[in-house]
mmCIF file of C-alpha atoms in Angstrom:
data_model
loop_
_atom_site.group_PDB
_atom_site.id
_atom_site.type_symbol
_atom_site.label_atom_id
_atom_site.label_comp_id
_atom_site.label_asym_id
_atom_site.label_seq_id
_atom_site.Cartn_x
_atom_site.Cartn_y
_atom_site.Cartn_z
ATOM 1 C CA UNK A 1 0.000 0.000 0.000
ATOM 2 C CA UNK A 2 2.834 2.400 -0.262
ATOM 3 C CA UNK A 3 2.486 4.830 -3.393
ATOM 4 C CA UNK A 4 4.133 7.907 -4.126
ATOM 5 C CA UNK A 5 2.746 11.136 -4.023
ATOM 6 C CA UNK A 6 4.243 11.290 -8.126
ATOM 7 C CA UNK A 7 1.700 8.325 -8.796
ATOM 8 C CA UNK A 8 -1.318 9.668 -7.055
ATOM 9 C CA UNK A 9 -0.610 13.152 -8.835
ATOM 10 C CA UNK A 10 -1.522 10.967 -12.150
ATOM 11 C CA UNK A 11 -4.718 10.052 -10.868
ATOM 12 C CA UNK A 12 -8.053 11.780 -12.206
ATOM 13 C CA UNK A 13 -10.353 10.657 -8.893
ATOM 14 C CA UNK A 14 -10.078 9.861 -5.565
ATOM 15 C CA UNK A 15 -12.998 7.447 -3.358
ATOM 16 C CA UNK A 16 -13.763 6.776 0.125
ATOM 17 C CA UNK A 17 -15.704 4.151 0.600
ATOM 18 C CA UNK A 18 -16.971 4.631 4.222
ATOM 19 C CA UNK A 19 -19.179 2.447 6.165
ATOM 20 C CA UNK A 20 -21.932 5.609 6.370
ATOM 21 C CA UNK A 21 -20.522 7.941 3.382
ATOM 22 C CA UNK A 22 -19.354 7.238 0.198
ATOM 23 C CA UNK A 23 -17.459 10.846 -1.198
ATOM 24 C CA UNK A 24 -15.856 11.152 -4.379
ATOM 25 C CA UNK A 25 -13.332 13.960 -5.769
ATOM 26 C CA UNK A 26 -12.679 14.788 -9.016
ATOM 27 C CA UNK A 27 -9.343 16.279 -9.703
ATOM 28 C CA UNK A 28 -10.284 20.036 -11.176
ATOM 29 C CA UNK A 29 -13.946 19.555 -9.888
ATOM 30 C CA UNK A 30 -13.488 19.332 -6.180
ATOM 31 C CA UNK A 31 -15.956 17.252 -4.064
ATOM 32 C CA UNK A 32 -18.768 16.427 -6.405
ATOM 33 C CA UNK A 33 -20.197 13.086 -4.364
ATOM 34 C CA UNK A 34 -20.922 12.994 -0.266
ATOM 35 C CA UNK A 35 -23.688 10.889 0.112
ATOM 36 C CA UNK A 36 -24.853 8.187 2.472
ATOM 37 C CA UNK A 37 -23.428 4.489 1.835
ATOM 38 C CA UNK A 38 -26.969 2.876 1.053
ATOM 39 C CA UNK A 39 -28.471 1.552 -1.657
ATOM 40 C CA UNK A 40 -32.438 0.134 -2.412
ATOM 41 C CA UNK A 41 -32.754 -2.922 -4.403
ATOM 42 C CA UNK A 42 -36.116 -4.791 -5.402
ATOM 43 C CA UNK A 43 -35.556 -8.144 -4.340
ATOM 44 C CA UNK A 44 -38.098 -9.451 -7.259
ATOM 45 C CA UNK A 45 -36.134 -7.743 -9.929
ATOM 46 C CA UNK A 46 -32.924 -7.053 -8.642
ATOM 47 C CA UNK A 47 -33.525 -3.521 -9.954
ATOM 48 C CA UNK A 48 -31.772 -0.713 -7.563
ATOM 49 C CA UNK A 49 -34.313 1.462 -6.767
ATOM 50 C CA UNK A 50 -32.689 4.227 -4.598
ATOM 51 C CA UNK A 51 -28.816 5.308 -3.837
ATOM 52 C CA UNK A 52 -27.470 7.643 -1.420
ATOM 53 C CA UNK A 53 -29.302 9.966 0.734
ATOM 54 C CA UNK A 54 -33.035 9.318 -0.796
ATOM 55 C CA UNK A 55 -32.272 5.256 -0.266
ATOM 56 C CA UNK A 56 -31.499 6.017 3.391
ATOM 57 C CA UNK A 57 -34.473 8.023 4.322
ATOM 58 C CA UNK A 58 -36.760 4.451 3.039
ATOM 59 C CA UNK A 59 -35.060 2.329 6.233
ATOM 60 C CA UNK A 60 -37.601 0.713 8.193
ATOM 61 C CA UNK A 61 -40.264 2.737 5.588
ATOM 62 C CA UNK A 62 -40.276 -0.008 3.002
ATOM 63 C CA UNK A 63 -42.501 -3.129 1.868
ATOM 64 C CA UNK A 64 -41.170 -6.671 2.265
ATOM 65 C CA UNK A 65 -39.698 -6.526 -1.410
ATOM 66 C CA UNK A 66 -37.763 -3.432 -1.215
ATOM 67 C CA UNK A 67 -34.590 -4.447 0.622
ATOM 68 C CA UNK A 68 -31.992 -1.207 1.960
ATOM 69 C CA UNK A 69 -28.676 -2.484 2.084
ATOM 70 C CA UNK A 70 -25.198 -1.151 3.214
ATOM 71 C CA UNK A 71 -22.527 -2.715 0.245
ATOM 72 C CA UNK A 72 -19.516 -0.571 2.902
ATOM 73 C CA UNK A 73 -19.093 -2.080 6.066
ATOM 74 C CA UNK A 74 -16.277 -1.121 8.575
ATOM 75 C CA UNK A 75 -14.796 0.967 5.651
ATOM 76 C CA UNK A 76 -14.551 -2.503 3.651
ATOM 77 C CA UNK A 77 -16.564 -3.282 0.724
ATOM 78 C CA UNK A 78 -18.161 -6.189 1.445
ATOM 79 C CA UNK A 79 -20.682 -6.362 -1.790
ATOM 80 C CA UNK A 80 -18.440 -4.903 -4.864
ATOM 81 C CA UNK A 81 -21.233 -5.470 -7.482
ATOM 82 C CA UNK A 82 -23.559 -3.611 -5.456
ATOM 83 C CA UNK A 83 -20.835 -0.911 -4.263
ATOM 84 C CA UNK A 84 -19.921 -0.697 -8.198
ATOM 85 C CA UNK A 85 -23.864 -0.076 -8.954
ATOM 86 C CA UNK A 86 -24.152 2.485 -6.071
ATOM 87 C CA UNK A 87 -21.205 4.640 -7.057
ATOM 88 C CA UNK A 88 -22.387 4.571 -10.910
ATOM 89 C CA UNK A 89 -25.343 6.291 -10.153
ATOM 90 C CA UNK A 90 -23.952 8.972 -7.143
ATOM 91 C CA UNK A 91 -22.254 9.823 -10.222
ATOM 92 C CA UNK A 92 -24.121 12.325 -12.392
ATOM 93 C CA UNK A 93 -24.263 11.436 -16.103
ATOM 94 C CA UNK A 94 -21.922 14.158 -17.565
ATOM 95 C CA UNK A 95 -19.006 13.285 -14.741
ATOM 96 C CA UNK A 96 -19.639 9.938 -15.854
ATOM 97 C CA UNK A 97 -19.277 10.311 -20.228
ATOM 98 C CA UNK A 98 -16.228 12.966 -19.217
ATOM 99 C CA UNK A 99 -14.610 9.546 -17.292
ATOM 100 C CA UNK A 100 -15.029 6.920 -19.958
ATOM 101 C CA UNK A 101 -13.844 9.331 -22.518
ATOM 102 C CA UNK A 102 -10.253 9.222 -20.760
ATOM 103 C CA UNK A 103 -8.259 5.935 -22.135
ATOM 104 C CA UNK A 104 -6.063 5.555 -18.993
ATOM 105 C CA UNK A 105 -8.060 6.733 -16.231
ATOM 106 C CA UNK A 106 -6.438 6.085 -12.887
ATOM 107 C CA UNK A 107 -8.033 6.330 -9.664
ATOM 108 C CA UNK A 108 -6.971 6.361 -5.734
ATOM 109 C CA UNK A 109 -8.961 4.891 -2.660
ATOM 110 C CA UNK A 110 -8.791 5.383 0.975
ATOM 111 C CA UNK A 111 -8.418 2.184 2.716
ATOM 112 C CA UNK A 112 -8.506 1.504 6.406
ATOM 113 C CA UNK A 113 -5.353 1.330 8.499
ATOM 114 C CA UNK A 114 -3.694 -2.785 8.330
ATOM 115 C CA UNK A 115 -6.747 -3.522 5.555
ATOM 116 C CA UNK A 116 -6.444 -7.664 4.742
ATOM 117 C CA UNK A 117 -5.253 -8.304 1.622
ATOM 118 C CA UNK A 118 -9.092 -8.840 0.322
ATOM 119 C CA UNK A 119 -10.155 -5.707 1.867
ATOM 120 C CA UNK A 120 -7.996 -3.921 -0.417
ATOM 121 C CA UNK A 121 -8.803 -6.237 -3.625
ATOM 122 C CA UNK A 122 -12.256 -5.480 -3.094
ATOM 123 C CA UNK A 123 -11.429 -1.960 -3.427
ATOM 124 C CA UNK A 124 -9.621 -2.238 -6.220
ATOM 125 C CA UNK A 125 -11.929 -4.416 -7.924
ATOM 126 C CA UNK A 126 -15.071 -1.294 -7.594
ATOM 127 C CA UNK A 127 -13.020 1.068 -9.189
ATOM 128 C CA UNK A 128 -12.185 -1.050 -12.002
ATOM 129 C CA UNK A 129 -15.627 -2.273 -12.114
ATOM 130 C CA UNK A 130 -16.119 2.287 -12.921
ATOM 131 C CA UNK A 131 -13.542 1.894 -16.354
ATOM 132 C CA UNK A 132 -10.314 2.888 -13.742
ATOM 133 C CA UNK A 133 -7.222 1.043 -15.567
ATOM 134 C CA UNK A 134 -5.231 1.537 -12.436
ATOM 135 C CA UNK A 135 -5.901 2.008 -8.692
ATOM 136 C CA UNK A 136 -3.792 3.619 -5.725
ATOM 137 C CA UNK A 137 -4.658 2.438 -2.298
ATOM 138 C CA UNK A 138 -3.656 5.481 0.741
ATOM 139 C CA UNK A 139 -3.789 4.360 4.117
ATOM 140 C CA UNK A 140 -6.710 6.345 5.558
ATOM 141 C CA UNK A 141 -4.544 7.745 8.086
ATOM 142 C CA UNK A 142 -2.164 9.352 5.612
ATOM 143 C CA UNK A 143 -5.253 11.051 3.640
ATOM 144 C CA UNK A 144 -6.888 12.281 6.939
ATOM 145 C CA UNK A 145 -3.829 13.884 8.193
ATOM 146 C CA UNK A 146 -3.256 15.375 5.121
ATOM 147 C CA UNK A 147 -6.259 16.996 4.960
ATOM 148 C CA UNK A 148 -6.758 18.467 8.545
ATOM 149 C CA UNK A 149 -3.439 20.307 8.063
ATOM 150 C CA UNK A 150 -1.279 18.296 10.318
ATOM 151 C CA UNK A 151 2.771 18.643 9.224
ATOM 152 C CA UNK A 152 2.856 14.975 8.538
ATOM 153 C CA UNK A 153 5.960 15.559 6.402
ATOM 154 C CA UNK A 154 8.218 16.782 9.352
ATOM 155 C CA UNK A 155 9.982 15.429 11.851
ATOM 156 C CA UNK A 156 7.820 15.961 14.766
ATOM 157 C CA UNK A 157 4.769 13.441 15.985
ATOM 158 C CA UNK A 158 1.580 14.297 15.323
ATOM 159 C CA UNK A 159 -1.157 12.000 16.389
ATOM 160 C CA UNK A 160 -4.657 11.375 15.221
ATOM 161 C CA UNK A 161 -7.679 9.805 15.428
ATOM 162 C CA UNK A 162 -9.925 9.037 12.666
ATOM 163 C CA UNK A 163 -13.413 8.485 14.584
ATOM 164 C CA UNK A 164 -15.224 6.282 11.870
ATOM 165 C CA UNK A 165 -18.907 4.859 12.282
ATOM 166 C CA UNK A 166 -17.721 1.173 12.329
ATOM 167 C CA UNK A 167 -14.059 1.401 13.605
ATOM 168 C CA UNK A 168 -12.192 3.799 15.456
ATOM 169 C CA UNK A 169 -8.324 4.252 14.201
ATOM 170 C CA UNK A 170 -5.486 5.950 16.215
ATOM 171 C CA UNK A 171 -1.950 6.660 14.656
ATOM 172 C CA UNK A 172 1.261 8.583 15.845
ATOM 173 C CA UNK A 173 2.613 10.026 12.418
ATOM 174 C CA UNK A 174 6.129 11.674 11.956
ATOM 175 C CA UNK A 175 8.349 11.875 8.527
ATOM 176 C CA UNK A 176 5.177 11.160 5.940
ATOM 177 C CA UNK A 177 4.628 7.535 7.583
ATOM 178 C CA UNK A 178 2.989 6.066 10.056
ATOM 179 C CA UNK A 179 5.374 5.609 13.197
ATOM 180 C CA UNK A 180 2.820 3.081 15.121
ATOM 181 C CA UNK A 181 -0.775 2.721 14.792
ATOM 182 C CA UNK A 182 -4.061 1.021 16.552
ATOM 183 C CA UNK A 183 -7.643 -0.311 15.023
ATOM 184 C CA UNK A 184 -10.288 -0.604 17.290
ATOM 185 C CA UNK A 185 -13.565 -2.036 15.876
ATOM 186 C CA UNK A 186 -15.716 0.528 18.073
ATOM 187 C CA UNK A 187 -17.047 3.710 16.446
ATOM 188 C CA UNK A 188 -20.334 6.121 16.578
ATOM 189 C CA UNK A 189 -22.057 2.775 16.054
ATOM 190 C CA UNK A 190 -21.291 1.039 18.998
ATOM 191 C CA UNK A 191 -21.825 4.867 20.877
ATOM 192 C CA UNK A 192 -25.529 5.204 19.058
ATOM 193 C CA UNK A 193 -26.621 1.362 20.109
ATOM 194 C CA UNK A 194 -25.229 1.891 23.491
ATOM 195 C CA UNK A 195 -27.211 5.049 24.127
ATOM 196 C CA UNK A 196 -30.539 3.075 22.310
ATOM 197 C CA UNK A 197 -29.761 0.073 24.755
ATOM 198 C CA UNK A 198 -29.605 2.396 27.804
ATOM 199 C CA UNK A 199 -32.986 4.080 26.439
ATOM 200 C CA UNK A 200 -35.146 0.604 25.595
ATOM 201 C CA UNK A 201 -33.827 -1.254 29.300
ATOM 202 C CA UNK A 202 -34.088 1.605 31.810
ATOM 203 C CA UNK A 203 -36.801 3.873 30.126
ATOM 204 C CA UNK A 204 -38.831 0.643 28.096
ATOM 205 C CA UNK A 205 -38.597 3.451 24.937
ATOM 206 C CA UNK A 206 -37.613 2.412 21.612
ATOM 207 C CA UNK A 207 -35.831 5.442 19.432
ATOM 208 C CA UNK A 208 -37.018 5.330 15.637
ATOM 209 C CA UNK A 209 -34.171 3.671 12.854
ATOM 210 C CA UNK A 210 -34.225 7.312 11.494
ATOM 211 C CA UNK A 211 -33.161 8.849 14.748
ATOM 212 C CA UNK A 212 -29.399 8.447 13.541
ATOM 213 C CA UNK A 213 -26.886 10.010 16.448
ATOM 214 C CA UNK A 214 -29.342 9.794 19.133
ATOM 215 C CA UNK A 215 -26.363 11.789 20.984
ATOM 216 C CA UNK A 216 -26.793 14.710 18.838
ATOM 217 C CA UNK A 217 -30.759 14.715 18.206
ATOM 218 C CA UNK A 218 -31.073 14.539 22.161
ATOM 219 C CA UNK A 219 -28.056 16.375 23.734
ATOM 220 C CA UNK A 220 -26.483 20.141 22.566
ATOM 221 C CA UNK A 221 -24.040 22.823 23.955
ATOM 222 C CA UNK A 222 -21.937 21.079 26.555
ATOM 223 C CA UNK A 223 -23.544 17.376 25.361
ATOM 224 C CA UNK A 224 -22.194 14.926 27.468
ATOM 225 C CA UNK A 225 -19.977 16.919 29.860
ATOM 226 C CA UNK A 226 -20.321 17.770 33.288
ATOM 227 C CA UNK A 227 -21.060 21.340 32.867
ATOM 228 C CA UNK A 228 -23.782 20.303 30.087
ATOM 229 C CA UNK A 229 -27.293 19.876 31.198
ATOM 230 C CA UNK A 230 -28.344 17.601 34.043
ATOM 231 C CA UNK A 231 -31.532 16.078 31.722
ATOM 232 C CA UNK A 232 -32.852 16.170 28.477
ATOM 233 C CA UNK A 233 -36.029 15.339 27.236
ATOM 234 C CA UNK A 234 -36.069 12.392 25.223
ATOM 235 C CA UNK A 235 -39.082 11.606 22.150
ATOM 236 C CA UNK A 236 -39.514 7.357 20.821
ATOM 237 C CA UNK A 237 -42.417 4.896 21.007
ATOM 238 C CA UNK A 238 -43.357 3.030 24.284
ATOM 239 C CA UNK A 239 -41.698 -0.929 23.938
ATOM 240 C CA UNK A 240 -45.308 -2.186 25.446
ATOM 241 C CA UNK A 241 -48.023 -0.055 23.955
ATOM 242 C CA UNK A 242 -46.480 1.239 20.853
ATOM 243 C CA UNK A 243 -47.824 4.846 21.441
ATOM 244 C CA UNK A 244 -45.479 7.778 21.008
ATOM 245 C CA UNK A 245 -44.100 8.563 24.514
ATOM 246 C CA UNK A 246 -41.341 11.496 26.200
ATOM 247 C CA UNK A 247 -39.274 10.825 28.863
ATOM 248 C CA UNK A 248 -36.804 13.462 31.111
ATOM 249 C CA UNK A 249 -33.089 11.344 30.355
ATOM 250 C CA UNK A 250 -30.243 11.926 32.939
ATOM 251 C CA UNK A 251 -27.233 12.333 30.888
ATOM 252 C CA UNK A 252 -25.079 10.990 33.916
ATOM 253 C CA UNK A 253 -26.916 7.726 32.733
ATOM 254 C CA UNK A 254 -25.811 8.335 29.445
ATOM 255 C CA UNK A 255 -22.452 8.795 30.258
ATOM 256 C CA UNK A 256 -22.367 5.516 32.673
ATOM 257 C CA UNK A 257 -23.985 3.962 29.034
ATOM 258 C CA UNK A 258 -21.456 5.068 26.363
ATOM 259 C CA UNK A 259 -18.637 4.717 28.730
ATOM 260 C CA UNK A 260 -17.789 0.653 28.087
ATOM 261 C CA UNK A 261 -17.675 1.792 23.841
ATOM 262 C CA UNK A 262 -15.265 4.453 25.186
ATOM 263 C CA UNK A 263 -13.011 2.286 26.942
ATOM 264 C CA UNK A 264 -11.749 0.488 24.470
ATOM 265 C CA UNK A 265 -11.077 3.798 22.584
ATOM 266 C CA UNK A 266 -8.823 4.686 25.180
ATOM 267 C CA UNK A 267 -7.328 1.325 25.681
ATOM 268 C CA UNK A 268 -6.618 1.518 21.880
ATOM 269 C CA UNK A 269 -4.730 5.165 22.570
ATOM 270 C CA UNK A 270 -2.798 3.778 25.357
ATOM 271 C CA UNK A 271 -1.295 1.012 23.351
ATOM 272 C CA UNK A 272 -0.628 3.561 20.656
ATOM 273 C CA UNK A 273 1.318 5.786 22.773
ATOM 274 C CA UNK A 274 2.973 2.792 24.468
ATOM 275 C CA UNK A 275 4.449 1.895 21.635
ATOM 276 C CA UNK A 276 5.589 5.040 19.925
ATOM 277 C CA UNK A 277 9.093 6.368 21.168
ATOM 278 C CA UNK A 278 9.443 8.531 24.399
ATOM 279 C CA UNK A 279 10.984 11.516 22.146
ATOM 280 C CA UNK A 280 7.943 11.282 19.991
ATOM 281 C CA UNK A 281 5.477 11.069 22.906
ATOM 282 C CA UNK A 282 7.350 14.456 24.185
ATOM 283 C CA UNK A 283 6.068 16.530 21.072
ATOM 284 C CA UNK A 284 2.163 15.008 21.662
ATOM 285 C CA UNK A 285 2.253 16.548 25.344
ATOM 286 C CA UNK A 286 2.523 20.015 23.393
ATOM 287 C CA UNK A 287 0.786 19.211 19.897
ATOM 288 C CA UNK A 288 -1.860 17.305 21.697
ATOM 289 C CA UNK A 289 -4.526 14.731 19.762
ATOM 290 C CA UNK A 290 -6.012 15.770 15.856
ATOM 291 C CA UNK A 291 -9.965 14.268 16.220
ATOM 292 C CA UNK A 292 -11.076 13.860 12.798
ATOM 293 C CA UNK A 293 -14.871 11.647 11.091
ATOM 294 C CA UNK A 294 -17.475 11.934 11.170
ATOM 295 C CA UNK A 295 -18.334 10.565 14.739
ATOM 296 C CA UNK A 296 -15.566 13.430 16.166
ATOM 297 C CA UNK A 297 -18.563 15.479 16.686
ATOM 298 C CA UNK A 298 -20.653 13.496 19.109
ATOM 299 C CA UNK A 299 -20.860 15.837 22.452
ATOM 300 C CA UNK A 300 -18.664 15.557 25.065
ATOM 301 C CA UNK A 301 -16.314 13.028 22.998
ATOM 302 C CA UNK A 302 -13.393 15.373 23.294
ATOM 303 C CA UNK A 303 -13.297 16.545 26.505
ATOM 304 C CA UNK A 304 -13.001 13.202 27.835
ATOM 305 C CA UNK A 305 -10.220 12.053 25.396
ATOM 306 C CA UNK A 306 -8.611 15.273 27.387
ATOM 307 C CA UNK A 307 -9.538 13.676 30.880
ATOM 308 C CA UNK A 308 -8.659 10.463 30.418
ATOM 309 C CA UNK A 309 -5.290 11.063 28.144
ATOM 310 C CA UNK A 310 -4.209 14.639 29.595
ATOM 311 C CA UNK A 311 -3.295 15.955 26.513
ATOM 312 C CA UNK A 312 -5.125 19.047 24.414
ATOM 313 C CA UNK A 313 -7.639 17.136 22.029
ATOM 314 C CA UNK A 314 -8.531 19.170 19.338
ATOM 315 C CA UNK A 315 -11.430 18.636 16.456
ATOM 316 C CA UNK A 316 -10.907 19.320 12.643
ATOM 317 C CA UNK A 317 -12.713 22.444 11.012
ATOM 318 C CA UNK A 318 -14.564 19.761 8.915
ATOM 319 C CA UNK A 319 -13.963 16.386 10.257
ATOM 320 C CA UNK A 320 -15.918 14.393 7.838
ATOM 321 C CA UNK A 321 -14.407 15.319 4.828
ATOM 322 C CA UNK A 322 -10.742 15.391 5.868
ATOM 323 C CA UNK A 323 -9.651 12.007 4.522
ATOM 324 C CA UNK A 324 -10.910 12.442 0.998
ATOM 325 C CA UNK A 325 -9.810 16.275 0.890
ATOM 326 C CA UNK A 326 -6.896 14.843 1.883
ATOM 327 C CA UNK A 327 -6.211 12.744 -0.945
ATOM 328 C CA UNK A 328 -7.910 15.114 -3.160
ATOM 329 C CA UNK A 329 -5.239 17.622 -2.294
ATOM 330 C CA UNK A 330 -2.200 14.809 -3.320
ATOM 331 C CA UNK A 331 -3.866 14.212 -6.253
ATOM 332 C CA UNK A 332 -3.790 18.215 -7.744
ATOM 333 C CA UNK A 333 -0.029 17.811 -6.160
ATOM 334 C CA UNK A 334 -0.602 20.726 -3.577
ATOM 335 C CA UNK A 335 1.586 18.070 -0.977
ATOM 336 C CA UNK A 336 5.341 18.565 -1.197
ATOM 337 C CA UNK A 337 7.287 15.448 0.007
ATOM 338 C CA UNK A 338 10.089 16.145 2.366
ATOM 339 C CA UNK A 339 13.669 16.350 0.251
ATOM 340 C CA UNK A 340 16.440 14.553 1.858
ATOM 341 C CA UNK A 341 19.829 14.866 0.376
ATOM 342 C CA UNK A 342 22.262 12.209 1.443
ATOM 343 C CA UNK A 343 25.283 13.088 2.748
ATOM 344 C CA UNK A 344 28.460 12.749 -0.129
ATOM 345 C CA UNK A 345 30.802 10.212 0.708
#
């Protein structure tokens, strides 16, 4: 998975195949596709009905033959046909003639941190499934980095965390490359069900499949931090009548709720920074932590990465579109790699 930054600058689009967005950049275009990772497919004629954000608004809203299905899964394709399908039709018919018309079109993907060897094939695989005649895989790490500004090119550590729906990946980066780096299979996810579990056992209220981040629907401000509000008025559907019901939620209890989620976060930050060389672990005390994804924003996530870690934690101007505007930015060749000149015998 190691490419050069003069082979990615040869490539006409970049992908990022995420478990809850797919996003797509076009070199000279920008970002021309952010849309949810779900398709619609009739089951009787194995027609796809719906992609992207219009397909994700029908879960739990559909008849028995109208299946919604997720073809991404942990930021893995795990249905390339069906990814292939969904991606033909985020794109809009004019990207798509001004793509077939080039004879060698190349193409780069974002691929999660330590990716299996058929993790990445299936990658590859979509994108040639498009017309691409070659594809670049970036570590999703690298991409992210690149595109919330960190110095990844110097020789200082900068660490990050790439706070994914499925999976939640840490790295300590220094000198373009990944110094040491962690993969926990915990994301907003496991944060969302937690908070739903917490809601349906101590409150017997079931939250609607539309209700996606509960966190943010319910909480605001402060969110899940001490200083934020004591209780917060909750809307779902009784579990024994079925009648739409309120109820006043503590957030303490939410925070007891999304705290076993958050542990293994942490655990997966410790080993990180157990790993990763005391002179390197010197510069994070000052640079602190780089929060980037889309689940970076749930309330109160932050401040206790700062309690538990002791570092400053800080959260990406746009966190959700840093990996692909990372590799979007490689792509136009606005990254300079670091020049080393070896020393003359």
């Amino acid at each position: 998975m190691t490419v050069s930054l003069e082979q990615l600058r040869r490539c006409h689009i970049a992908v990022d195949l995420g478990a809850a967005r797919t996003r797509v950049f076009v070199k000279g275009a920008g970002l021309v596709v952010d849309e949810p990772s779900v398709c619609a497919v009739n089951t009787r004629t194995g027609a796809l009905i719906a992609v992207g954000e219009f397909a994700e608004r029908m879960t739990g809203r559909t008849p028995a033959y109208i299946r919604v299905v997720r073809p991404v899964s942990g930021g893995t394709v795990v249905d390339i046909e069906m990814c292939r399908r969904m991606l033909g039709h985020l794109l809009d018919d004019k990207l798509r003639r001004t793509l077939r018309r080039k004879p060698r079109l190349r193409a780069a993907a974002c691929v999660p941190h330590d990716a299996d060897p058929l993790a990445q094939r299936a990658a590859t695989e979509t994108l040639i499934g498009l017309g691409a005649r070659r594809v670049e895989l970036v570590d999703t790490l690298i991409a992210a980095a690149v595109g919330c500004g960190l110095p990844v090119e110097r020789p200082e550590a900068t660490m990050i965390i790439v706070c994914g729906a499925a999976t939640t990946q840490v790295a300590v980066l220094s000198m373009g490359s990944i110094v040491t780096a962690d993969r926990i299979p915990v994301g907003g996810d496991a944060i969302d069900h937690a908070v739903v579990q917490h809601l349906r056992q101590q409150h017997e209220l079931m939250l609607p499949s539309q209700s996606v981040r509960p966190l943010q629907l319910a909480l605001s401000g402060n969110g899940l931090t001490p200083q934020g509000p004591e209780s917060t008025e909750i809307h779902g559907r009784d579990v024994a009548t079925g009648l739409a019901r309120s109820v006043q939620v503590q957030t303490a209890a939410v925070r007891d709720a999304i705290h076993t989620p958050l542990t293994a976060v942490l655990d997966g930050i410790g080993r990180v920074l157990r790993d990763c060389p005391p002179d390197l672990v010197a510069d994070l005390a000052d640079r602190g932590i780089m929060m980037v994804g889309g689940s970076a924003r749930l309330p109160g996530l932050d401040q206790m990465l700062r309690d538990a870690t002791g570092m400053p934690v800080h959260i990406a101007e746009r966190p959700d579109v840093c990996a692909i505007l990372g590799l979007g930015a490689m792509l136009e060749g606005r990254i300079e790699p670091m020049q080393l000149n070896p020393l003359a015998d």
